[in-house]
Coordinates of N, CA and C in Angstrom, one line a residue:
M24 N -6.3 -25.5 4.7 CA -6.9 -25.1 3.4 C -8.1 -24.2 3.7
N25 N -8.2 -23.1 3.0 CA -9.3 -22.2 3.2 C -10.6 -22.8 2.6
C26 N -11.7 -22.6 3.2 CA -13.0 -23.1 2.7 C -14.0 -22.0 2.6
L27 N -15.0 -22.2 1.8 CA -16.0 -21.2 1.6 C -17.4 -22.0 1.6
K28 N -18.3 -21.5 2.5 CA -19.6 -22.1 2.6 C -20.5 -21.3 1.6
I29 N -21.1 -22.0 0.7 CA -22.0 -21.4 -0.3 C -23.5 -21.9 0.1
G30 N -24.3 -20.9 0.5 CA -25.7 -21.3 0.9 C -25.7 -21.8 2.3
L31 N -26.9 -21.9 2.8 CA -27.1 -22.4 4.1 C -26.8 -23.9 4.3
F32 N -27.2 -24.7 3.4 CA -26.9 -26.1 3.5 C -25.9 -26.7 2.5
A33 N -25.2 -25.8 1.9 CA -24.3 -26.2 0.8 C -23.0 -26.8 1.4
K34 N -22.4 -27.6 0.5 CA -21.2 -28.2 0.9 C -20.0 -27.2 1.0
T35 N -19.0 -27.5 1.7 CA -17.8 -26.6 1.8 C -17.0 -26.8 0.6
I36 N -16.5 -25.7 0.0 CA -15.7 -25.8 -1.2 C -14.4 -25.2 -0.9
P37 N -13.3 -25.9 -1.2 CA -12.0 -25.3 -1.0 C -11.7 -24.1 -1.9
V38 N -11.3 -23.0 -1.3 CA -11.0 -21.8 -2.1 C -9.5 -21.7 -2.3
K39 N -9.1 -21.6 -3.6 CA -7.7 -21.3 -3.9 C -7.6 -19.8 -4.0
I40 N -6.9 -19.3 -3.0 CA -6.8 -17.8 -2.9 C -6.0 -17.2 -4.0
K41 N -5.2 -18.0 -4.7 CA -4.3 -17.5 -5.8 C -5.2 -16.9 -6.9
Y42 N -6.4 -17.4 -7.1 CA -7.3 -16.9 -8.1 C -7.8 -15.5 -7.8
F43 N -7.8 -15.1 -6.5 CA -8.4 -13.9 -6.0 C -7.3 -12.9 -5.6
L44 N -6.1 -13.2 -5.6 CA -5.0 -12.3 -5.2 C -5.0 -11.0 -6.1
P45 N -5.2 -11.1 -7.4 CA -5.2 -9.8 -8.1 C -6.4 -8.9 -7.7
A46 N -7.5 -9.5 -7.4 CA -8.7 -8.7 -6.9 C -8.4 -8.1 -5.6
I47 N -7.8 -8.9 -4.7 CA -7.5 -8.4 -3.3 C -6.5 -7.2 -3.4
L48 N -5.4 -7.4 -4.2 CA -4.4 -6.3 -4.4 C -5.1 -5.1 -5.0
W49 N -6.0 -5.3 -5.9 CA -6.6 -4.1 -6.6 C -7.5 -3.4 -5.6
A50 N -8.2 -4.2 -4.7 CA -9.0 -3.6 -3.6 C -8.2 -2.7 -2.7
I51 N -7.0 -3.2 -2.4 CA -6.1 -2.4 -1.5 C -5.7 -1.1 -2.2
I52 N -5.4 -1.2 -3.5 CA -5.1 0.0 -4.3 C -6.3 1.0 -4.3
I53 N -7.5 0.5 -4.5 CA -8.7 1.3 -4.5 C -8.8 2.0 -3.1
L54 N -8.7 1.2 -2.1 CA -8.8 1.8 -0.7 C -7.8 2.9 -0.5
L55 N -6.6 2.6 -0.8 CA -5.5 3.7 -0.6 C -5.8 4.9 -1.4
A56 N -6.2 4.7 -2.7 CA -6.5 5.9 -3.5 C -7.7 6.7 -3.0
S57 N -8.7 5.9 -2.5 CA -9.9 6.6 -2.0 C -9.7 7.3 -0.7
L58 N -8.7 6.9 0.1 CA -8.5 7.6 1.4 C -7.4 8.6 1.3
L59 N -6.9 8.8 0.1 CA -5.8 9.8 -0.1 C -6.4 11.2 0.1
P60 N -5.8 12.1 0.9 CA -6.3 13.4 1.1 C -6.4 14.2 -0.2
G61 N -7.3 15.1 -0.3 CA -7.5 15.9 -1.5 C -6.3 16.6 -1.9
S62 N -5.5 17.1 -1.0 CA -4.3 17.9 -1.3 C -3.2 17.0 -2.0
K63 N -3.3 15.7 -1.8 CA -2.3 14.8 -2.4 C -2.7 14.3 -3.8
I64 N -3.9 14.7 -4.3 CA -4.3 14.2 -5.6 C -3.7 15.1 -6.7
P65 N -3.1 14.5 -7.7 CA -2.5 15.3 -8.8 C -3.6 16.2 -9.4
D66 N -3.2 17.4 -9.9 CA -4.1 18.3 -10.5 C -4.8 17.8 -11.7
F67 N -4.1 17.0 -12.6 CA -4.7 16.5 -13.8 C -5.9 15.6 -13.5
L68 N -5.9 15.0 -12.3 CA -7.0 14.1 -11.9 C -8.2 14.9 -11.5
L69 N -8.0 16.2 -11.3 CA -9.1 17.1 -10.8 C -9.9 17.7 -12.0
L70 N -9.4 17.4 -13.2 CA -10.1 18.0 -14.4 C -11.6 17.5 -14.4
K71 N -12.4 18.2 -15.1 CA -13.8 17.8 -15.2 C -14.0 16.4 -15.8
H72 N -14.7 15.6 -15.2 CA -15.0 14.2 -15.5 C -13.9 13.2 -15.4
A73 N -12.7 13.7 -15.1 CA -11.6 12.7 -15.0 C -11.9 11.8 -13.8
D74 N -12.5 12.4 -12.7 CA -12.8 11.7 -11.5 C -13.8 10.5 -11.9
K75 N -14.7 10.7 -12.7 CA -15.7 9.7 -13.1 C -15.0 8.6 -13.9
V76 N -14.2 9.0 -14.8 CA -13.4 8.0 -15.6 C -12.6 7.1 -14.7
I77 N -12.0 7.7 -13.7 CA -11.1 6.9 -12.8 C -12.0 6.0 -11.9
H78 N -13.1 6.5 -11.4 CA -14.0 5.6 -10.7 C -14.5 4.5 -11.5
F79 N -15.0 4.8 -12.7 CA -15.4 3.7 -13.6 C -14.4 2.7 -13.8
G80 N -13.2 3.1 -14.1 CA -12.0 2.2 -14.4 C -11.6 1.4 -13.3
M81 N -11.6 2.0 -12.1 CA -11.2 1.2 -10.9 C -12.1 0.1 -10.6
Y82 N -13.4 0.4 -10.7 CA -14.4 -0.7 -10.3 C -14.7 -1.6 -11.5
F83 N -14.4 -1.2 -12.7 CA -14.4 -2.1 -13.9 C -13.4 -3.2 -13.7
V84 N -12.2 -2.8 -13.4 CA -11.1 -3.8 -13.2 C -11.4 -4.7 -12.0
F85 N -11.9 -4.1 -10.9 CA -12.2 -4.8 -9.7 C -13.2 -5.9 -9.9
A86 N -14.3 -5.6 -10.6 CA -15.3 -6.6 -10.9 C -14.8 -7.6 -11.9
F87 N -14.0 -7.2 -12.8 CA -13.5 -8.1 -13.8 C -12.6 -9.1 -13.1
L88 N -11.7 -8.7 -12.2 CA -10.8 -9.6 -11.5 C -11.5 -10.6 -10.6
I89 N -12.6 -10.1 -10.0 CA -13.4 -11.0 -9.1 C -14.0 -12.1 -10.0
S90 N -14.7 -11.6 -11.1 CA -15.3 -12.5 -12.0 C -14.4 -13.5 -12.6
A91 N -13.2 -13.0 -13.0 CA -12.2 -13.9 -13.6 C -11.7 -15.0 -12.6
G92 N -11.5 -14.5 -11.3 CA -11.1 -15.5 -10.2 C -12.2 -16.5 -10.0
I93 N -13.4 -16.2 -10.1 CA -14.5 -17.1 -9.9 C -14.6 -18.1 -11.1
F94 N -14.4 -17.5 -12.3 CA -14.4 -18.3 -13.5 C -13.2 -19.4 -13.4
F95 N -12.0 -18.9 -13.0 CA -10.9 -19.9 -12.9 C -11.2 -20.9 -11.9
H96 N -11.8 -20.5 -10.8 CA -12.0 -21.5 -9.7 C -13.1 -22.5 -10.1
R97 N -14.0 -22.1 -10.9 CA -15.1 -23.0 -11.4 C -16.0 -23.5 -10.3
F98 N -16.3 -22.7 -9.3 CA -17.2 -23.3 -8.3 C -18.5 -22.5 -8.2
Y99 N -18.7 -21.6 -9.1 CA -20.0 -20.9 -9.2 C -20.5 -21.0 -10.6
S100 N -21.8 -21.0 -10.7 CA -22.5 -20.8 -12.0 C -22.4 -19.3 -12.3
W101 N -22.6 -18.9 -13.5 CA -22.5 -17.5 -13.9 C -23.6 -16.7 -13.1
R102 N -24.8 -17.3 -12.8 CA -25.8 -16.6 -12.0 C -25.2 -16.2 -10.7
K103 N -24.6 -17.2 -10.0 CA -24.0 -16.9 -8.7 C -22.8 -15.9 -8.9
N104 N -22.1 -16.1 -9.9 CA -20.9 -15.2 -10.2 C -21.4 -13.8 -10.3
Y105 N -22.5 -13.5 -11.0 CA -23.1 -12.2 -11.1 C -23.4 -11.6 -9.8
F106 N -23.9 -12.4 -8.9 CA -24.2 -11.9 -7.5 C -23.0 -11.6 -6.8
V107 N -22.0 -12.5 -6.7 CA -20.8 -12.3 -5.9 C -20.0 -11.2 -6.6
S108 N -19.8 -11.2 -7.9 CA -19.0 -10.2 -8.6 C -19.6 -8.8 -8.5
S109 N -20.9 -8.7 -8.2 CA -21.5 -7.4 -8.1 C -21.6 -7.0 -6.6
F110 N -21.9 -7.9 -5.7 CA -22.1 -7.6 -4.3 C -20.8 -7.1 -3.7
V111 N -19.7 -7.8 -3.9 CA -18.4 -7.5 -3.3 C -17.9 -6.1 -3.7
P112 N -17.8 -5.8 -5.0 CA -17.4 -4.4 -5.3 C -18.4 -3.3 -4.9
L113 N -19.7 -3.7 -5.0 CA -20.7 -2.7 -4.6 C -20.6 -2.4 -3.1
F114 N -20.4 -3.4 -2.3 CA -20.2 -3.2 -0.8 C -18.9 -2.3 -0.6
F115 N -17.9 -2.7 -1.3 CA -16.6 -1.9 -1.2 C -16.8 -0.5 -1.7
A116 N -17.5 -0.3 -2.7 CA -17.8 1.1 -3.2 C -18.5 1.9 -2.2
L117 N -19.6 1.3 -1.6 CA -20.3 2.0 -0.5 C -19.4 2.3 0.7
L118 N -18.6 1.3 1.0 CA -17.7 1.5 2.2 C -16.7 2.7 1.9
T119 N -16.1 2.7 0.7 CA -15.1 3.7 0.5 C -15.8 5.1 0.4
E120 N -17.0 5.2 -0.1 CA -17.6 6.5 -0.2 C -18.0 7.0 1.2
I121 N -18.4 6.1 2.1 CA -18.7 6.4 3.5 C -17.5 6.8 4.2
L122 N -16.4 6.1 4.0 CA -15.1 6.4 4.6 C -14.6 7.8 4.2
Q123 N -14.7 8.1 2.9 CA -14.3 9.4 2.4 C -15.1 10.5 3.0
H124 N -16.4 10.3 3.1 CA -17.3 11.3 3.7 C -17.1 11.5 5.2
S125 N -16.8 10.5 5.9 CA -16.7 10.6 7.4 C -15.2 10.8 7.9
L126 N -14.2 10.3 7.1 CA -12.8 10.4 7.7 C -11.9 11.4 7.0
I127 N -12.2 11.7 5.8 CA -11.3 12.6 5.1 C -11.9 14.0 4.9
N128 N -11.4 15.0 5.5 CA -12.0 16.4 5.5 C -12.0 17.0 4.1
S129 N -10.9 16.7 3.3 CA -10.8 17.3 2.0 C -11.4 16.5 0.9
R130 N -12.1 15.4 1.2 CA -12.8 14.5 0.2 C -14.2 14.4 0.7
S131 N -15.1 14.1 -0.3 CA -16.5 13.8 0.1 C -17.0 12.6 -0.7
G132 N -17.7 11.8 -0.1 CA -18.4 10.7 -0.7 C -19.7 11.3 -1.3
N133 N -20.0 10.8 -2.6 CA -21.2 11.3 -3.2 C -21.9 10.2 -4.0
F134 N -23.1 10.5 -4.3 CA -23.9 9.5 -5.1 C -23.5 9.4 -6.5
S135 N -23.0 10.5 -7.1 CA -22.6 10.4 -8.5 C -21.4 9.5 -8.7
D136 N -20.4 9.5 -7.7 CA -19.3 8.6 -7.7 C -19.8 7.2 -7.6
L137 N -20.7 7.0 -6.7 CA -21.3 5.6 -6.4 C -21.9 5.1 -7.7
F138 N -22.7 5.9 -8.4 CA -23.4 5.4 -9.6 C -22.3 5.1 -10.7
T139 N -21.3 5.9 -10.8 CA -20.2 5.6 -11.7 C -19.5 4.3 -11.4
N140 N -19.3 4.1 -10.1 CA -18.7 2.8 -9.6 C -19.6 1.6 -10.1
I141 N -20.9 1.8 -9.9 CA -21.8 0.7 -10.3 C -21.8 0.5 -11.8
A142 N -21.7 1.5 -12.6 CA -21.6 1.3 -14.0 C -20.3 0.6 -14.4
G143 N -19.2 0.9 -13.7 CA -17.9 0.2 -13.9 C -18.0 -1.3 -13.5
I144 N -18.7 -1.6 -12.4 CA -18.9 -2.9 -11.9 C -19.7 -3.7 -13.0
A145 N -20.8 -3.2 -13.5 CA -21.6 -3.9 -14.5 C -20.8 -4.1 -15.7
A146 N -20.0 -3.1 -16.2 CA -19.2 -3.3 -17.4 C -18.1 -4.4 -17.2
G147 N -17.5 -4.4 -16.0 CA -16.5 -5.4 -15.7 C -17.0 -6.8 -15.7
I148 N -18.2 -7.0 -15.1 CA -18.8 -8.3 -15.1 C -19.2 -8.8 -16.5
I149 N -19.8 -7.9 -17.3 CA -20.2 -8.2 -18.7 C -18.9 -8.5 -19.5
T150 N -17.9 -7.8 -19.3 CA -16.6 -8.0 -20.1 C -16.0 -9.4 -19.7
A151 N -16.0 -9.7 -18.4 CA -15.5 -11.0 -17.9 C -16.3 -12.1 -18.5
K152 N -17.6 -11.9 -18.6 CA -18.5 -13.0 -19.1 C -18.2 -13.2 -20.6
L153 N -18.0 -12.1 -21.3 CA -17.7 -12.2 -22.8 C -16.3 -12.9 -23.0
F154 N -15.3 -12.5 -22.1 CA -14.0 -13.1 -22.2 C -14.1 -14.6 -21.9
S155 N -15.0 -15.0 -21.0 CA -15.0 -16.4 -20.6 C -15.6 -17.3 -21.7
K156 N -16.3 -16.7 -22.6 CA -16.8 -17.4 -23.8 C -15.7 -17.7 -24.8
T157 N -14.6 -16.9 -24.7 CA -13.5 -17.1 -25.6 C -12.4 -17.9 -24.9
S158 N -11.4 -18.1 -25.6 CA -10.3 -18.8 -25.0 C -9.3 -17.9 -24.3
C159 N -9.6 -16.6 -24.3 CA -8.6 -15.6 -23.7 C -8.3 -15.9 -22.3
L160 N -9.4 -16.1 -21.4 CA -9.1 -16.4 -20.0 C -8.6 -17.8 -19.8
Q161 N -9.0 -18.7 -20.7 CA -8.6 -20.1 -20.5 C -7.1 -20.2 -20.5
R162 N -6.4 -19.4 -21.3 CA -4.9 -19.5 -21.4 C -4.2 -19.2 -20.0
F163 N -4.8 -18.4 -19.2 CA -4.2 -18.0 -18.0 C -4.5 -18.9 -16.8
N164 N -5.3 -19.9 -17.0 CA -5.7 -20.8 -16.0 C -4.7 -21.9 -15.9

């Protein structure tokens, strides 16, 4: 059984990976899309501001899926959920921007994409919190 240590002196909590599979799969999709060479990107995605909409949407979904996984698992309070749901996608966003900048010649990591990712993360967490107050997420548990 997989376990997760929360805090320095906290007890070990069994982690049910099934709650986080959608977020893990989505992270793989983000990574593959982020590392795609510029020549392989469809032209319609290169339209003005389309890039920002895509960045926002990818990280909105990512943060929502992580928050929903934590909500289903019920081992965090919402305060800790905010931290985990924002830290993991933020770290991932930083990592993908650095990888784009350093590994892909035809792509560049930039701060405007990172800020758009952060906005998507915040919106995803807020939306998951709003959904958790309704019975919408409860049905899938």
